[in-house]
Coordinates of C-alpha atoms and ligand atoms in Angstrom, one line a residue:
M14 CA 39.7 50.6 72.9
T15 CA 41.5 49.2 69.9
A16 CA 40.0 47.3 67.0
T17 CA 41.6 45.4 64.2
L18 CA 40.8 46.9 60.8
T19 CA 40.0 44.7 58.0
G20 CA 42.2 44.9 54.9
T21 CA 41.7 47.7 52.4
A22 CA 43.7 46.1 49.6
A23 CA 43.0 47.1 46.1
A24 CA 40.9 44.7 44.0
P25 CA 42.7 42.2 41.8
T26 CA 43.7 43.5 38.4
P27 CA 41.5 42.5 35.5
A28 CA 43.0 42.3 32.1
P29 CA 43.0 45.8 30.6
G30 CA 39.7 46.8 29.1
T31 CA 37.6 43.9 30.5
A32 CA 35.9 45.7 33.3
A33 CA 33.1 47.1 31.1
T34 CA 30.2 46.8 33.5
P35 CA 30.7 48.7 36.8
A36 CA 30.6 46.4 39.8
P37 CA 27.6 47.0 42.1
A38 CA 28.3 49.0 45.3
T39 CA 29.0 46.9 48.4
A40 CA 28.2 48.3 51.9
A41 CA 31.2 49.9 53.6
A42 CA 31.7 48.4 57.1
P43 CA 32.4 51.5 59.2
V44 CA 35.1 51.0 61.8
P45 CA 33.4 50.8 65.2
P46 CA 33.0 54.1 67.2
G47 CA 36.0 55.0 69.2
A48 CA 38.3 52.5 67.5
L49 CA 41.9 53.5 67.0
P50 CA 43.7 51.5 64.3
E51 CA 46.0 48.8 65.8
D52 CA 49.1 50.2 64.2
P53 CA 48.3 53.9 63.7
T54 CA 51.5 54.6 61.7
R55 CA 50.3 52.3 58.9
H56 CA 47.2 54.4 58.1
R57 CA 46.5 57.6 56.3
V58 CA 43.4 59.5 57.4
L59 CA 41.7 62.2 55.4
T60 CA 38.8 64.2 56.6
G61 CA 37.7 67.8 56.4
D62 CA 35.0 70.5 56.5
R63 CA 33.3 73.0 54.4
P64 CA 34.4 76.5 55.3
T65 CA 31.1 77.9 56.4
G66 CA 32.3 79.8 59.5
P67 CA 33.6 79.0 63.0
L68 CA 33.1 75.4 64.3
H69 CA 30.9 74.8 67.3
L70 CA 31.0 72.5 70.3
G71 CA 29.2 69.8 68.4
H72 CA 32.0 69.7 65.9
Y73 CA 34.5 69.7 68.6
F74 CA 33.1 66.7 70.5
G75 CA 31.9 65.0 67.3
T76 CA 35.0 65.0 65.2
L77 CA 37.7 67.6 65.9
R78 CA 38.8 66.1 69.2
N79 CA 39.0 62.7 67.5
R80 CA 41.2 64.0 64.7
V81 CA 43.7 65.4 67.2
R82 CA 43.7 62.0 68.9
L83 CA 44.4 60.2 65.6
Q84 CA 47.2 62.7 64.8
D85 CA 48.7 62.3 68.2
A86 CA 48.6 58.5 67.9
G87 CA 50.8 58.8 64.8
V88 CA 48.3 58.5 62.0
D89 CA 49.4 60.4 58.9
T90 CA 46.5 62.9 58.8
Y91 CA 45.2 65.2 56.0
L92 CA 42.5 67.9 56.6
V93 CA 40.8 69.3 53.6
I94 CA 39.1 72.7 53.7
A95 CA 36.5 72.0 51.1
D96 CA 36.1 75.4 49.5
Y97 CA 34.6 74.1 46.2
Q98 CA 31.8 72.5 48.2
V99 CA 30.4 75.8 49.4
L100 CA 30.0 77.6 46.1
T101 CA 26.4 76.4 46.0
D102 CA 25.7 78.4 49.1
R103 CA 25.6 82.1 48.2
D104 CA 25.9 83.5 51.7
V105 CA 29.0 81.5 52.4
A106 CA 30.7 82.1 49.1
D107 CA 30.6 85.9 49.7
N108 CA 33.1 85.7 52.6
L109 CA 35.1 82.7 51.7
S110 CA 38.5 83.8 52.9
G111 CA 37.1 84.8 56.3
H112 CA 35.5 81.4 56.7
V113 CA 38.7 79.6 55.7
E114 CA 40.7 81.6 58.3
N115 CA 38.2 80.8 61.0
L116 CA 38.2 77.1 60.2
L117 CA 42.0 77.1 60.3
L118 CA 42.0 78.9 63.6
D119 CA 39.6 76.3 65.1
Y120 CA 41.8 73.5 63.9
L121 CA 45.0 74.9 65.2
A122 CA 43.5 76.0 68.5
A123 CA 42.1 72.5 69.0
G124 CA 45.5 70.9 68.7
I125 CA 45.9 70.2 65.0
D126 CA 49.7 70.4 64.5
P127 CA 50.6 71.5 61.0
A128 CA 53.9 69.7 61.3
R129 CA 52.1 66.4 61.5
T130 CA 48.7 67.1 59.8
T131 CA 48.6 68.4 56.2
V132 CA 45.9 71.2 56.2
F133 CA 45.0 72.4 52.7
A134 CA 42.2 73.9 50.6
H135 CA 41.2 71.6 47.7
S136 CA 40.9 74.6 45.3
A137 CA 44.6 75.1 45.8
V138 CA 45.6 71.6 44.6
P139 CA 45.1 71.4 40.8
A140 CA 46.0 67.7 40.4
L141 CA 43.4 66.7 43.0
N142 CA 40.7 68.5 41.0
Q143 CA 41.9 66.9 37.8
L144 CA 41.1 63.4 39.2
L145 CA 37.4 64.5 39.1
L146 CA 37.3 63.9 35.3
P147 CA 38.3 60.2 35.3
F148 CA 36.3 59.7 38.4
L149 CA 33.1 61.1 36.8
S150 CA 33.5 58.5 34.1
L151 CA 33.2 55.8 36.7
I152 CA 29.8 56.8 38.2
S153 CA 26.5 57.1 36.5
I154 CA 24.1 60.1 36.6
A155 CA 21.5 57.8 38.2
E156 CA 23.9 57.0 41.0
L157 CA 24.6 60.7 41.6
Q158 CA 20.9 61.5 41.5
R159 CA 20.0 58.9 44.1
N160 CA 22.8 59.7 46.5
P161 CA 21.0 60.4 49.8
T162 CA 23.4 63.2 50.9
V163 CA 23.1 65.0 47.6
K164 CA 19.3 64.6 47.7
D165 CA 19.2 66.0 51.2
E166 CA 21.4 69.0 50.2
I167 CA 19.1 69.7 47.3
A168 CA 16.1 69.6 49.6
H169 CA 17.8 72.1 51.9
S170 CA 19.3 74.4 49.4
R171 CA 17.2 77.5 49.0
Q172 CA 17.9 77.7 45.3
A173 CA 15.5 77.7 42.4
S174 CA 17.6 75.2 40.4
V175 CA 20.2 72.7 41.2
S176 CA 23.7 73.3 39.7
G177 CA 25.8 70.6 38.0
L178 CA 28.4 71.1 40.7
M179 CA 26.0 69.8 43.4
F180 CA 25.8 66.5 41.5
T181 CA 29.6 66.2 41.3
Y182 CA 30.1 66.4 45.1
P183 CA 30.3 62.7 45.6
A184 CA 32.9 62.3 42.8
H185 CA 34.8 65.4 43.9
Q186 CA 34.8 64.2 47.5
A187 CA 36.3 60.9 46.2
A188 CA 39.1 63.0 44.7
D189 CA 39.6 64.6 48.1
I190 CA 40.0 61.3 49.7
L191 CA 41.8 59.3 47.0
F192 CA 44.4 61.8 45.9
C193 CA 46.4 60.9 49.0
K194 CA 45.2 57.3 49.1
A195 CA 43.6 57.7 52.5
D196 CA 42.3 54.4 53.9
L197 CA 40.4 55.8 56.9
V198 CA 37.9 58.6 56.8
P199 CA 36.4 60.0 60.0
V200 CA 32.9 61.2 59.1
G201 CA 29.4 61.5 60.5
Q202 CA 26.5 59.3 59.5
D203 CA 25.4 61.9 57.0
Q204 CA 28.6 61.5 54.9
L205 CA 28.4 57.7 54.5
P206 CA 26.8 57.8 51.0
H207 CA 29.7 60.0 49.8
L208 CA 32.1 57.5 51.3
E209 CA 30.3 54.7 49.6
A210 CA 30.6 56.5 46.3
T211 CA 34.3 56.9 46.9
R212 CA 34.7 53.2 47.5
T213 CA 32.7 52.4 44.3
I214 CA 34.9 54.8 42.3
A215 CA 38.1 53.4 43.7
R216 CA 37.0 49.8 43.0
R217 CA 35.9 50.5 39.5
F218 CA 39.1 52.4 38.7
N219 CA 41.2 49.5 40.0
E220 CA 39.1 47.0 38.1
R221 CA 39.4 48.9 34.9
Y222 CA 43.0 50.3 35.0
G223 CA 44.9 48.3 37.6
P224 CA 45.3 48.7 41.4
V225 CA 46.0 52.3 42.3
F226 CA 43.6 53.2 45.1
P227 CA 42.6 51.7 48.5
E228 CA 38.9 51.4 49.3
P229 CA 38.7 53.6 52.3
Q230 CA 36.7 52.9 55.4
A231 CA 34.6 55.2 57.5
L232 CA 35.6 55.9 61.0
L233 CA 32.4 56.9 62.8
S234 CA 32.6 59.2 65.8
E235 CA 31.9 57.8 69.2
A236 CA 30.5 61.1 70.5
P237 CA 26.8 61.3 71.2
L238 CA 24.8 63.8 69.3
L239 CA 25.1 67.2 71.0
L240 CA 21.9 69.3 71.2
G241 CA 21.8 73.0 70.7
T242 CA 20.5 75.6 73.1
D243 CA 17.0 75.1 71.7
A244 CA 17.1 71.3 72.4
G245 CA 17.4 70.6 68.6
K246 CA 20.5 69.3 66.8
M247 CA 23.3 71.8 67.3
S248 CA 23.8 73.5 64.0
K249 CA 25.1 76.9 62.9
S250 CA 22.2 77.4 60.5
R251 CA 19.7 76.9 63.3
G252 CA 21.3 79.7 65.5
N253 CA 21.4 77.3 68.5
S254 CA 25.1 76.6 68.6
I255 CA 28.0 77.7 70.8
A256 CA 31.1 78.5 68.8
L257 CA 34.3 76.9 69.9
G258 CA 35.9 80.3 70.0
A259 CA 33.0 82.1 71.7
T260 CA 34.0 84.2 74.7
A261 CA 33.0 83.2 78.3
D262 CA 30.4 85.9 78.3
E263 CA 28.9 84.9 75.0
T264 CA 28.8 81.3 76.3
A265 CA 27.0 82.4 79.5
R266 CA 24.5 84.5 77.5
L267 CA 23.7 81.6 75.1
L268 CA 23.3 79.1 77.9
R269 CA 21.1 81.4 80.0
R270 CA 18.6 81.4 77.1
A271 CA 18.8 77.6 76.6
T272 CA 15.5 75.6 76.6
T273 CA 14.8 73.7 79.8
D274 CA 11.6 72.8 81.6
A275 CA 9.7 73.6 84.7
D276 CA 10.6 70.5 86.8
R277 CA 13.0 71.7 89.5
T278 CA 14.5 68.2 90.0
I279 CA 17.2 67.7 87.4
T280 CA 17.2 64.2 85.9
Y281 CA 18.9 62.7 82.8
D282 CA 16.1 61.7 80.6
P283 CA 16.9 62.4 76.9
D284 CA 13.6 61.2 75.6
N285 CA 11.3 63.2 77.8
R286 CA 13.5 66.1 78.9
P287 CA 15.7 66.9 75.8
G288 CA 16.6 70.4 76.9
V289 CA 17.8 69.5 80.4
S290 CA 19.5 66.3 79.2
G291 CA 21.3 68.1 76.4
L292 CA 22.8 70.5 78.9
L293 CA 23.8 67.7 81.2
L294 CA 25.4 65.9 78.3
L295 CA 27.4 69.0 77.3
A296 CA 28.6 69.4 80.9
S297 CA 29.5 65.7 81.1
L298 CA 31.6 65.9 78.0
C299 CA 33.5 68.8 79.4
L300 CA 33.9 67.4 82.9
G301 CA 34.5 63.7 82.1
R302 CA 31.7 62.6 84.4
T303 CA 28.4 60.9 83.6
P304 CA 25.3 63.0 83.0
E305 CA 23.4 60.9 85.7
D306 CA 26.0 61.8 88.2
L307 CA 25.8 65.5 87.5
A308 CA 22.0 65.4 87.6
A309 CA 22.2 63.8 91.1
E310 CA 24.6 66.5 92.2
I311 CA 22.3 69.3 91.1
G312 CA 19.2 67.5 92.5
D313 CA 16.4 70.0 92.9
G314 CA 18.6 73.0 92.2
G315 CA 16.5 73.6 89.1
A316 CA 17.4 75.0 85.7
A317 CA 19.3 77.9 87.1
R318 CA 21.8 75.8 89.0
L319 CA 22.1 73.5 85.9
K320 CA 22.9 76.3 83.6
Q321 CA 25.4 77.7 86.0
L322 CA 27.2 74.4 86.2
V323 CA 27.2 73.9 82.4
T324 CA 28.5 77.4 81.8
E325 CA 31.4 76.9 84.2
A326 CA 32.1 73.5 82.8
V327 CA 32.3 74.8 79.2
N328 CA 34.2 77.9 80.0
D329 CA 36.8 76.1 82.1
H330 CA 37.2 73.3 79.6
F331 CA 37.7 75.6 76.6
A332 CA 39.6 78.4 78.4
S333 CA 43.1 77.5 77.1
L334 CA 41.8 76.6 73.6
R335 CA 40.1 79.9 73.4
A336 CA 43.2 81.8 74.6
R337 CA 45.3 80.0 72.0
R338 CA 42.7 80.8 69.3
A339 CA 42.7 84.5 70.2
E340 CA 46.5 84.6 70.1
L341 CA 46.7 82.8 66.8
A342 CA 44.1 85.2 65.3
R343 CA 46.5 88.0 65.8
D344 CA 49.2 86.3 63.7
R345 CA 47.7 86.2 60.2
A346 CA 51.1 85.8 58.5
Y347 CA 51.5 82.5 60.4
L348 CA 48.0 81.3 59.3
A349 CA 48.8 82.1 55.7
E350 CA 52.1 80.2 56.0
V351 CA 50.4 77.2 57.5
L352 CA 48.0 77.0 54.6
R353 CA 50.7 77.7 52.0
A354 CA 52.8 74.9 53.3
G355 CA 49.9 72.5 53.6
N356 CA 48.8 73.3 50.1
A357 CA 52.3 72.7 48.8
R358 CA 52.6 69.3 50.5
A359 CA 49.1 68.2 49.3
A360 CA 50.0 69.3 45.8
A361 CA 53.1 67.2 45.7
V362 CA 51.1 64.2 46.8
A363 CA 48.4 64.9 44.3
D364 CA 50.9 65.3 41.4
A365 CA 52.4 61.9 42.2
T366 CA 48.9 60.3 42.3
L367 CA 47.8 62.0 39.1
D368 CA 51.0 60.8 37.4
E369 CA 50.2 57.2 38.5
V370 CA 46.6 57.6 37.3
R371 CA 47.7 58.9 33.9
H372 CA 50.1 56.0 33.6
A373 CA 47.5 53.4 34.5
M374 CA 45.1 55.0 32.0
G375 CA 47.7 55.1 29.2
M376 CA 47.6 58.9 29.2
R377 CA 51.3 59.6 29.5
Y378 CA 52.4 60.7 26.1
A379 CA 55.7 62.4 26.6
Ligands
LIG407 N1 31.2 67.0 52.7 C1 31.9 67.2 54.0 C2 30.9 68.0 54.9 O1 29.9 68.6 54.4 C3 33.2 67.9 53.8 C4 34.2 67.2 53.0 C5 34.6 67.5 51.8 C6 34.8 66.0 53.4 N2 35.5 66.6 51.4 C7 35.7 65.6 52.3 C8 34.7 65.1 54.5 C9 36.4 64.4 52.3 C10 35.5 63.9 54.6 C11 36.3 63.6 53.5 O2 31.1 68.0 56.1

């Protein structure tokens, strides 16, 4: 499916110094699920993840697979490893380099090609981070405080007090996206408030200082929500996820424990039978068949037959990805080189943007 994207042209330039009142936020129109831009080579995509450990099957079907598709279609793609966004999580911050390496392995094993996609850590790109300061001047404390994603994170953080860094996430994420002037951002629903903040910051910057940034659009995933082995949303923190790089045996063990129900006749009924239906959905994504079709095939074979089918489907579908991942894991020098080259490429782009920003702001003195 293709869809025509609406223009992302920068706002008209006001006379310098006239944009005193920030314009109100307008709703971003996310690009329809599954849409590929009409001329992929005219777009730049930025997306990324927090390095909190290995990615799971929900990440794969939700976003990773789609990023590879965009890259392969010829979209200029950037992937940020958002390491400054995990400092508020103590457990993660303690093994940051391990988490970064695991994330990189998942990317590469899934088909991210470092020759075509720039993979970088935002902490390694100084000029990107420097954009945070002008960006913070374009957004109010009240706006940061009522950002639903920030609110949600605060509610889930197990900390006694909320750090200042937490409130800067929307502005910092705007720097992640705008440093390379990305116009498309593949994200989940939960990130839409951050994207809205990015658009607001881009628009206000352009109004105040002249047209520098595009107002990026969200590219929502077409994948249905994948459930974990306990029939809740698949999430690493819930302990119900299957890692992309899990072994076949680990996968079998996790799926054997998965929640199902006592009805021997397998049917696809997500509302009333979330456990059984979640497993059918996972198998259907791996096999490219409908969950209803798979349910009919299993018939009254019960949960045991269902789990056997899902296990085989997952293990077959991911066998080559996992083999590639294991092989790459043995070549740490290569991993370091991929990140070094990605960081350098991102830094050159960020330097050029920061230079433009300084110029627009009248901050080039020498
Ligand atoms: N906040 C995102 C998450 O939690 C990660 C992220 C950081 C990101 N910077 C980004 C995503 C820029 C898209 C674009 O998953």
